[in-house]
Tab-separated table of C-alpha atoms (C1' of nucleotides) in Angstrom:
chain	number	residue	atom	x	y	z
V	1	MET	CA	28.820	-49.992	-78.289
V	2	THR	CA	27.569	-47.818	-75.524
V	3	THR	CA	26.744	-48.978	-72.006
V	4	GLU	CA	23.002	-49.071	-72.419
V	5	GLU	CA	23.303	-50.910	-75.740
V	6	THR	CA	25.458	-53.559	-74.186
V	7	ALA	CA	23.113	-54.002	-71.303
V	8	ARG	CA	19.952	-53.981	-73.346
V	9	THR	CA	21.045	-56.343	-76.024
V	10	GLY	CA	22.459	-58.665	-73.487
V	11	ALA	CA	25.546	-59.019	-75.631
V	12	GLU	CA	27.664	-59.363	-72.471
V	13	PRO	CA	26.503	-62.520	-70.755
V	14	GLN	CA	29.114	-62.320	-67.989
V	15	ALA	CA	28.505	-58.628	-67.446
V	16	GLU	CA	29.201	-58.230	-63.749
V	17	GLN	CA	26.090	-56.388	-62.750
V	18	GLU	CA	26.413	-53.261	-64.769
V	19	HIS	CA	24.245	-50.347	-63.790
V	20	ASP	CA	21.611	-49.643	-66.360
V	21	VAL	CA	18.839	-47.001	-65.905
V	22	PHE	CA	16.806	-48.794	-68.557
V	23	ALA	CA	16.588	-51.916	-66.456
V	24	GLN	CA	13.445	-51.904	-64.328
V	25	LEU	CA	15.102	-53.491	-61.288
V	26	CYS	CA	18.577	-51.962	-61.452
V	27	PRO	CA	19.467	-49.816	-58.445
V	28	SER	CA	20.516	-46.988	-60.811
V	29	ARG	CA	16.966	-46.937	-62.174
V	30	GLU	CA	15.644	-46.499	-58.718
V	31	MET	CA	17.963	-43.548	-58.150
V	32	PHE	CA	17.066	-42.127	-61.594
V	33	ALA	CA	13.353	-42.368	-60.855
V	34	GLU	CA	13.849	-40.425	-57.698
V	35	LEU	CA	15.987	-37.657	-59.173
V	36	ALA	CA	13.990	-37.392	-62.357
V	37	ASP	CA	11.118	-35.357	-60.898
V	38	LYS	CA	10.151	-31.747	-61.131
V	39	TRP	CA	10.880	-30.683	-57.582
V	40	SER	CA	14.165	-32.398	-57.070
V	41	LEU	CA	15.574	-30.995	-60.256
V	42	LEU	CA	14.413	-27.530	-59.557
V	43	ILE	CA	15.866	-27.598	-56.095
V	44	LEU	CA	19.254	-28.674	-57.413
V	45	MET	CA	19.059	-25.926	-59.995
V	46	SER	CA	18.133	-23.354	-57.402
V	47	LEU	CA	20.992	-24.372	-55.126
V	48	SER	CA	23.376	-24.394	-58.036
V	49	ALA	CA	22.342	-20.963	-59.352
V	50	CYS	CA	21.844	-19.080	-56.081
V	51	GLY	CA	24.202	-20.857	-53.674
V	52	PRO	CA	23.347	-22.100	-50.152
V	53	GLN	CA	19.873	-21.255	-49.133
V	54	ARG	CA	17.540	-21.496	-46.121
V	55	PHE	CA	14.335	-23.462	-46.231
V	56	SER	CA	12.173	-20.434	-46.704
V	57	GLU	CA	14.452	-19.047	-49.416
V	58	LEU	CA	14.228	-22.292	-51.282
V	59	GLN	CA	10.466	-22.198	-50.986
V	60	ARG	CA	10.325	-18.730	-52.403
V	61	GLY	CA	12.887	-19.610	-55.062
V	62	VAL	CA	11.128	-22.703	-56.297
V	63	GLY	CA	7.768	-21.231	-57.223
V	64	GLY	CA	4.796	-23.269	-56.254
V	65	VAL	CA	6.457	-25.896	-54.124
V	66	SER	CA	4.711	-26.714	-50.849
V	67	ARG	CA	6.500	-27.070	-47.568
V	68	LYS	CA	5.618	-30.724	-47.622
V	69	MET	CA	7.163	-31.487	-51.018
V	70	LEU	CA	10.103	-29.242	-50.328
V	71	THR	CA	10.858	-31.033	-47.075
V	72	GLN	CA	10.344	-34.428	-48.720
V	73	SER	CA	12.530	-33.676	-51.740
V	74	LEU	CA	15.249	-32.119	-49.664
V	75	ARG	CA	15.273	-35.137	-47.346
V	76	ASN	CA	15.706	-37.478	-50.355
V	77	LEU	CA	18.507	-35.305	-51.746
V	78	GLU	CA	20.176	-35.256	-48.348
V	79	ARG	CA	19.748	-38.965	-47.852
V	80	SER	CA	21.375	-39.745	-51.201
V	81	GLY	CA	24.404	-37.567	-50.325
V	82	LEU	CA	23.634	-34.795	-52.758
V	83	VAL	CA	22.700	-32.071	-50.342
V	84	LEU	CA	24.079	-30.939	-47.004
V	85	ARG	CA	21.723	-29.776	-44.277
V	86	THR	CA	23.247	-27.503	-41.651
V	87	VAL	CA	21.355	-26.508	-38.497
V	88	PHE	CA	22.454	-23.343	-36.736
V	89	PRO	CA	21.305	-23.604	-33.100
V	90	GLU	CA	19.847	-20.193	-32.802
V	91	THR	CA	16.402	-18.808	-32.039
V	92	PRO	CA	14.651	-18.804	-34.235
V	93	PRO	CA	16.401	-21.759	-35.742
V	94	ARG	CA	18.200	-21.383	-39.043
V	95	VAL	CA	18.763	-24.234	-41.422
V	96	VAL	CA	20.864	-23.882	-44.557
V	97	TYR	CA	20.944	-26.296	-47.448
V	98	ASP	CA	23.899	-26.573	-49.810
V	99	LEU	CA	25.135	-28.846	-52.478
V	100	ARG	CA	27.666	-31.467	-51.651
V	101	PRO	CA	30.261	-32.400	-54.308
V	102	LEU	CA	28.048	-35.210	-55.627
V	103	GLY	CA	25.075	-32.821	-55.884
V	104	ARG	CA	27.124	-30.144	-57.453
V	105	GLU	CA	28.168	-32.595	-60.130
V	106	LEU	CA	24.558	-33.487	-60.876
V	107	ALA	CA	23.366	-29.930	-60.734
V	108	GLU	CA	25.874	-28.955	-63.423
V	109	LEU	CA	24.225	-31.514	-65.695
V	110	VAL	CA	20.785	-30.432	-64.768
V	111	ALA	CA	21.162	-26.657	-65.212
V	112	PRO	CA	21.534	-26.916	-68.977
V	113	LEU	CA	18.324	-28.739	-69.114
V	114	GLY	CA	16.518	-25.909	-67.406
V	115	HIS	CA	18.062	-23.300	-69.641
V	116	TRP	CA	17.233	-25.265	-72.690
V	117	THR	CA	13.597	-25.451	-71.592
V	118	GLU	CA	13.522	-21.736	-71.159
V	119	ARG	CA	15.012	-21.132	-74.574
V	120	ARG	CA	12.761	-23.544	-76.389
V	121	ALA	CA	9.515	-23.195	-74.485
V	122	ARG	CA	8.052	-20.860	-77.023
V	123	GLN	CA	8.882	-23.232	-79.833
V	124	MET	CA	7.404	-26.148	-78.033
V	125	LEU	CA	4.229	-24.266	-77.259
V	126	ALA	CA	3.910	-23.404	-80.988
V	127	ALA	CA	4.331	-27.081	-81.867
V	128	ARG	CA	1.556	-27.918	-79.424
V	129	GLU	CA	-0.873	-25.482	-80.870
V	130	GLU	CA	-0.121	-26.819	-84.317
V	131	PHE	CA	-0.578	-30.391	-83.132
V	132	ASP	CA	-3.820	-29.626	-81.366
V	133	ALA	CA	-5.087	-27.855	-84.460
V	134	ALA	CA	-4.309	-30.893	-86.546
V	135	HIS	CA	-5.842	-33.262	-84.115
V	136	PRO	CA	-9.140	-31.560	-83.128
V	137	GLU	CA	-9.787	-34.225	-80.486
V	138	GLY	CA	-11.405	-37.451	-81.167
V	139	SER	CA	-9.178	-38.247	-84.084
V	140	ARG	CA	-7.092	-41.349	-84.336
M	1	MET	CA	23.622	-12.032	-63.523
M	2	THR	CA	22.032	-15.151	-64.844
M	3	THR	CA	18.569	-15.410	-66.276
M	4	GLU	CA	16.985	-17.069	-63.279
M	5	GLU	CA	18.573	-14.675	-60.871
M	6	THR	CA	17.253	-11.753	-62.769
M	7	ALA	CA	13.828	-13.097	-62.837
M	8	ARG	CA	13.769	-14.263	-59.219
M	9	THR	CA	15.105	-11.068	-57.767
M	10	GLY	CA	12.807	-9.059	-59.843
M	11	ALA	CA	15.670	-6.729	-60.719
M	12	GLU	CA	14.320	-6.175	-64.214
M	13	PRO	CA	10.883	-4.475	-63.750
M	14	GLN	CA	10.351	-4.046	-67.468
M	15	ALA	CA	11.496	-7.616	-68.283
M	16	GLU	CA	9.466	-8.445	-71.354
M	17	GLN	CA	8.005	-11.720	-70.164
M	18	GLU	CA	11.267	-13.676	-69.729
M	19	HIS	CA	10.872	-17.447	-69.486
M	20	ASP	CA	11.792	-18.783	-66.062
M	21	VAL	CA	11.425	-22.413	-65.043
M	22	PHE	CA	11.359	-21.256	-61.363
M	23	ALA	CA	8.188	-19.171	-61.864
M	24	GLN	CA	5.132	-21.265	-61.055
M	25	LEU	CA	2.985	-19.822	-63.837
M	26	CYS	CA	5.606	-19.396	-66.488
M	27	PRO	CA	4.981	-21.438	-69.704
M	28	SER	CA	8.476	-22.770	-69.511
M	29	ARG	CA	7.767	-24.193	-66.113
M	30	GLU	CA	4.799	-26.033	-67.520
M	31	MET	CA	6.996	-27.507	-70.238
M	32	PHE	CA	9.727	-28.329	-67.682
M	33	ALA	CA	7.252	-30.123	-65.503
M	34	GLU	CA	6.129	-32.200	-68.405
M	35	LEU	CA	9.584	-33.160	-69.482
M	36	ALA	CA	11.043	-33.700	-66.059
M	37	ASP	CA	9.536	-37.110	-65.437
M	38	LYS	CA	10.956	-40.576	-65.502
M	39	TRP	CA	9.291	-41.983	-68.571
M	40	SER	CA	9.751	-38.987	-70.903
M	41	LEU	CA	13.463	-38.755	-70.077
M	42	LEU	CA	14.028	-42.452	-70.497
M	43	ILE	CA	12.250	-42.454	-73.780
M	44	LEU	CA	14.339	-39.644	-75.053
M	45	MET	CA	17.472	-41.415	-73.894
M	46	SER	CA	16.392	-44.652	-75.607
M	47	LEU	CA	15.653	-42.924	-78.916
M	48	SER	CA	18.958	-41.036	-78.628
M	49	ALA	CA	20.949	-44.164	-77.823
M	50	CYS	CA	19.332	-46.718	-80.108
M	51	GLY	CA	17.847	-44.648	-82.867
M	52	PRO	CA	14.346	-44.842	-84.385
M	53	GLN	CA	12.264	-47.505	-82.693
M	54	ARG	CA	8.861	-49.091	-82.979
M	55	PHE	CA	6.329	-48.948	-80.197
M	56	SER	CA	7.064	-52.438	-78.966
M	57	GLU	CA	10.805	-51.926	-79.198
M	58	LEU	CA	10.500	-48.853	-77.027
M	59	GLN	CA	8.501	-50.794	-74.532
M	60	ARG	CA	11.073	-53.501	-74.307
M	61	GLY	CA	13.864	-50.872	-74.215
M	62	VAL	CA	12.428	-48.876	-71.347
M	63	GLY	CA	12.019	-51.540	-68.744
M	64	GLY	CA	8.800	-51.412	-66.753
M	65	VAL	CA	6.865	-48.936	-68.749
M	66	SER	CA	3.253	-49.825	-69.406
M	67	ARG	CA	1.632	-49.408	-72.870
M	68	LYS	CA	-0.488	-46.672	-71.326
M	69	MET	CA	2.339	-44.580	-69.934
M	70	LEU	CA	4.379	-45.174	-73.077
M	71	THR	CA	1.565	-44.002	-75.315
M	72	GLN	CA	0.865	-41.008	-73.127
M	73	SER	CA	4.485	-39.903	-72.902
M	74	LEU	CA	5.078	-40.400	-76.547
M	75	ARG	CA	2.014	-38.343	-77.375
M	76	ASN	CA	3.232	-35.557	-75.205
M	77	LEU	CA	6.678	-35.568	-76.761
M	78	GLU	CA	5.131	-35.680	-80.240
M	79	ARG	CA	2.752	-32.877	-79.359
M	80	SER	CA	5.602	-30.639	-78.220
M	81	GLY	CA	7.556	-31.241	-81.436
M	82	LEU	CA	10.251	-33.425	-79.915
M	83	VAL	CA	9.377	-36.719	-81.439
M	84	LEU	CA	8.200	-37.700	-84.882
M	85	ARG	CA	5.656	-40.488	-85.247
M	86	THR	CA	5.578	-42.255	-88.539
M	87	VAL	CA	2.892	-44.788	-89.528
M	88	PHE	CA	3.652	-47.338	-92.231
M	89	PRO	CA	0.358	-48.452	-93.775
M	90	GLU	CA	1.054	-52.119	-93.703
M	91	THR	CA	-0.601	-55.143	-92.095
M	92	PRO	CA	0.147	-55.493	-89.346
M	93	PRO	CA	0.683	-51.803	-88.977
M	94	ARG	CA	4.145	-50.504	-88.163
M	95	VAL	CA	4.787	-47.207	-86.291
M	96	VAL	CA	8.183	-45.830	-85.835
M	97	TYR	CA	9.173	-43.095	-83.425
M	98	ASP	CA	12.244	-40.886	-83.945
M	99	LEU	CA	13.729	-37.758	-82.503
M	100	ARG	CA	13.028	-34.450	-84.313
M	101	PRO	CA	15.818	-31.858	-84.178
M	102	LEU	CA	14.324	-30.269	-81.075
M	103	GLY	CA	14.153	-33.608	-79.317
M	104	ARG	CA	17.673	-34.547	-80.325
M	105	GLU	CA	18.905	-31.285	-78.765
M	106	LEU	CA	17.196	-32.163	-75.523
M	107	ALA	CA	18.229	-35.771	-75.586
M	108	GLU	CA	21.784	-34.823	-75.766
M	109	LEU	CA	21.447	-32.904	-72.557
M	110	VAL	CA	19.529	-35.731	-70.885
M	111	ALA	CA	21.865	-38.547	-71.802
M	112	PRO	CA	24.673	-37.307	-69.521
M	113	LEU	CA	22.192	-37.286	-66.675
M	114	GLY	CA	21.444	-40.963	-67.203
M	115	HIS	CA	25.133	-41.930	-67.471
M	116	TRP	CA	25.988	-39.900	-64.347
M	117	THR	CA	23.254	-41.756	-62.447
M	118	GLU	CA	24.660	-45.071	-63.491
M	119	ARG	CA	28.189	-44.092	-62.492
M	120	ARG	CA	27.157	-42.681	-59.158
M	121	ALA	CA	24.375	-45.052	-58.170
M	122	ARG	CA	26.544	-47.120	-55.895
M	123	GLN	CA	27.844	-44.058	-54.172
M	124	MET	CA	24.339	-42.674	-53.598
M	125	LEU	CA	23.120	-45.998	-52.257
M	126	ALA	CA	26.048	-46.041	-49.796
M	127	ALA	CA	25.154	-42.589	-48.648
M	128	ARG	CA	21.616	-43.724	-48.112
M	129	GLU	CA	22.617	-46.571	-45.950
M	130	GLU	CA	24.808	-44.322	-43.887
M	131	PHE	CA	21.993	-41.764	-43.581
M	132	ASP	CA	19.469	-44.421	-42.589
M	133	ALA	CA	21.905	-45.898	-40.015
M	134	ALA	CA	22.385	-42.387	-38.528
M	135	HIS	CA	18.667	-41.694	-38.471
M	136	PRO	CA	17.153	-44.915	-37.093
M	137	GLU	CA	13.670	-43.721	-37.718
M	138	GLY	CA	11.733	-41.417	-35.418
M	139	SER	CA	14.701	-39.154	-34.812
M	140	ARG	CA	14.560	-35.470	-35.380
W	1	DC	C1'	11.709	-20.424	-38.664
W	2	DA	C1'	11.680	-24.982	-40.012
W	3	DG	C1'	9.467	-28.569	-39.933
W	4	DC	C1'	5.992	-32.798	-38.709
W	5	DA	C1'	1.224	-34.826	-38.525
W	6	DT	C1'	-3.168	-35.132	-40.417
W	7	DC	C1'	-6.563	-34.958	-43.746
W	8	DC	C1'	-8.283	-34.953	-48.157
W	9	DT	C1'	-8.426	-34.531	-53.248
W	10	DG	C1'	-6.739	-35.283	-57.710
W	11	DT	C1'	-3.750	-37.903	-60.671
W	12	DC	C1'	-0.758	-41.459	-61.691
W	13	DC	C1'	-0.525	-45.754	-63.311
W	14	DG	C1'	-1.224	-50.787	-63.849
W	15	DA	C1'	-4.647	-54.381	-65.271
W	16	DT	C1'	-7.894	-55.695	-68.408
W	17	DA	C1'	-10.750	-55.793	-72.356
W	18	DC	C1'	-11.599	-54.241	-76.925
W	19	DT	C1'	-10.537	-52.114	-81.958
W	20	DG	C1'	-8.435	-51.350	-86.654
T	1	DC	C1'	1.006	-54.617	-83.932
T	2	DA	C1'	-0.267	-50.506	-82.004
T	3	DG	C1'	-2.984	-48.665	-79.894
T	4	DT	C1'	-7.923	-46.949	-77.206
T	5	DA	C1'	-11.331	-47.230	-73.226
T	6	DT	C1'	-12.463	-48.049	-68.734
T	7	DC	C1'	-11.975	-49.165	-63.990
T	8	DG	C1'	-9.933	-49.032	-59.516
T	9	DG	C1'	-6.192	-48.865	-56.112
T	10	DA	C1'	-2.205	-46.385	-54.698
T	11	DC	C1'	0.025	-42.437	-54.022
T	12	DA	C1'	1.444	-37.651	-55.110
T	13	DG	C1'	0.830	-33.513	-53.278
T	14	DG	C1'	-1.863	-29.238	-51.286
T	15	DA	C1'	-4.043	-27.198	-47.020
T	16	DT	C1'	-4.171	-26.729	-42.404
T	17	DG	C1'	-2.830	-26.858	-37.590
T	18	DC	C1'	0.640	-27.718	-34.184
T	19	DT	C1'	5.504	-28.074	-32.136
T	20	DG	C1'	10.547	-26.927	-30.776
DNA sequence: CAGCATCCTGTCCGATACTG
DNA sequence: CAGTATCGGACAGGATGCTG
């Protein structure tokens, strides 16, 4: 029996506060909800694929991200111990972001997800067209 | 050179429309943005871990999801060919959701992400407290 | 350059009521 | 049971201007 099944079936009454992403109020769910978003995952993937990067490099790397969301997401990742922020006291200032061991672990799980999406995008788009054709609109 | 590096450096001028999740307007980015959300990932994980499930089972399984978001996310997954929706014409009606091969592929990449989060949640929470302690509030 | 503060718009998403 | 429809508040997130 897997972890989630144990937790979800409640088969372990004395379970000493197991972490369960499926449980609404579990801390791990909170963490999952924060990581499972577009920008955070793309940032992790970018740092993993291209190594340490400056703020502006990241913004160019992750297409379409605004300074605001980039700052916000980076701050979250830094706060959770996934990303290291290093300031070089120069003028103009230079700030470099890099993965910490925890973040590198996660990034290595996330990268395959990105590659999979790139490989299967065409197939999913085809499925969509087929679906949309079969469900003109106001059906169901 | 990896796919994303090729695409992002523009080193392949004649690149025949490679898919790149980092590119804002690439179809694969659109797909990625749709999949990379809390509810979709949790649904995939639930279907992967517990097998085919009815609507209400899924709602109980994925803690905190509303009928609306569950319907919406399931519809997206179905539309993209990841999930199969089967209606049994009974009374009361019974609808079962299951992974299609495409969805099963993805789910197997997503599951480790969930498990990792459960394993590392405590560590990330600790990092947060430390961060918050070091940055009382209006610093920086 | 690397942000923060502000404003503003779109959308997310829950609550509620209704249908087959 | 498994949805759909509608409303409304909260918040995500882009644009802009300013600072160290």
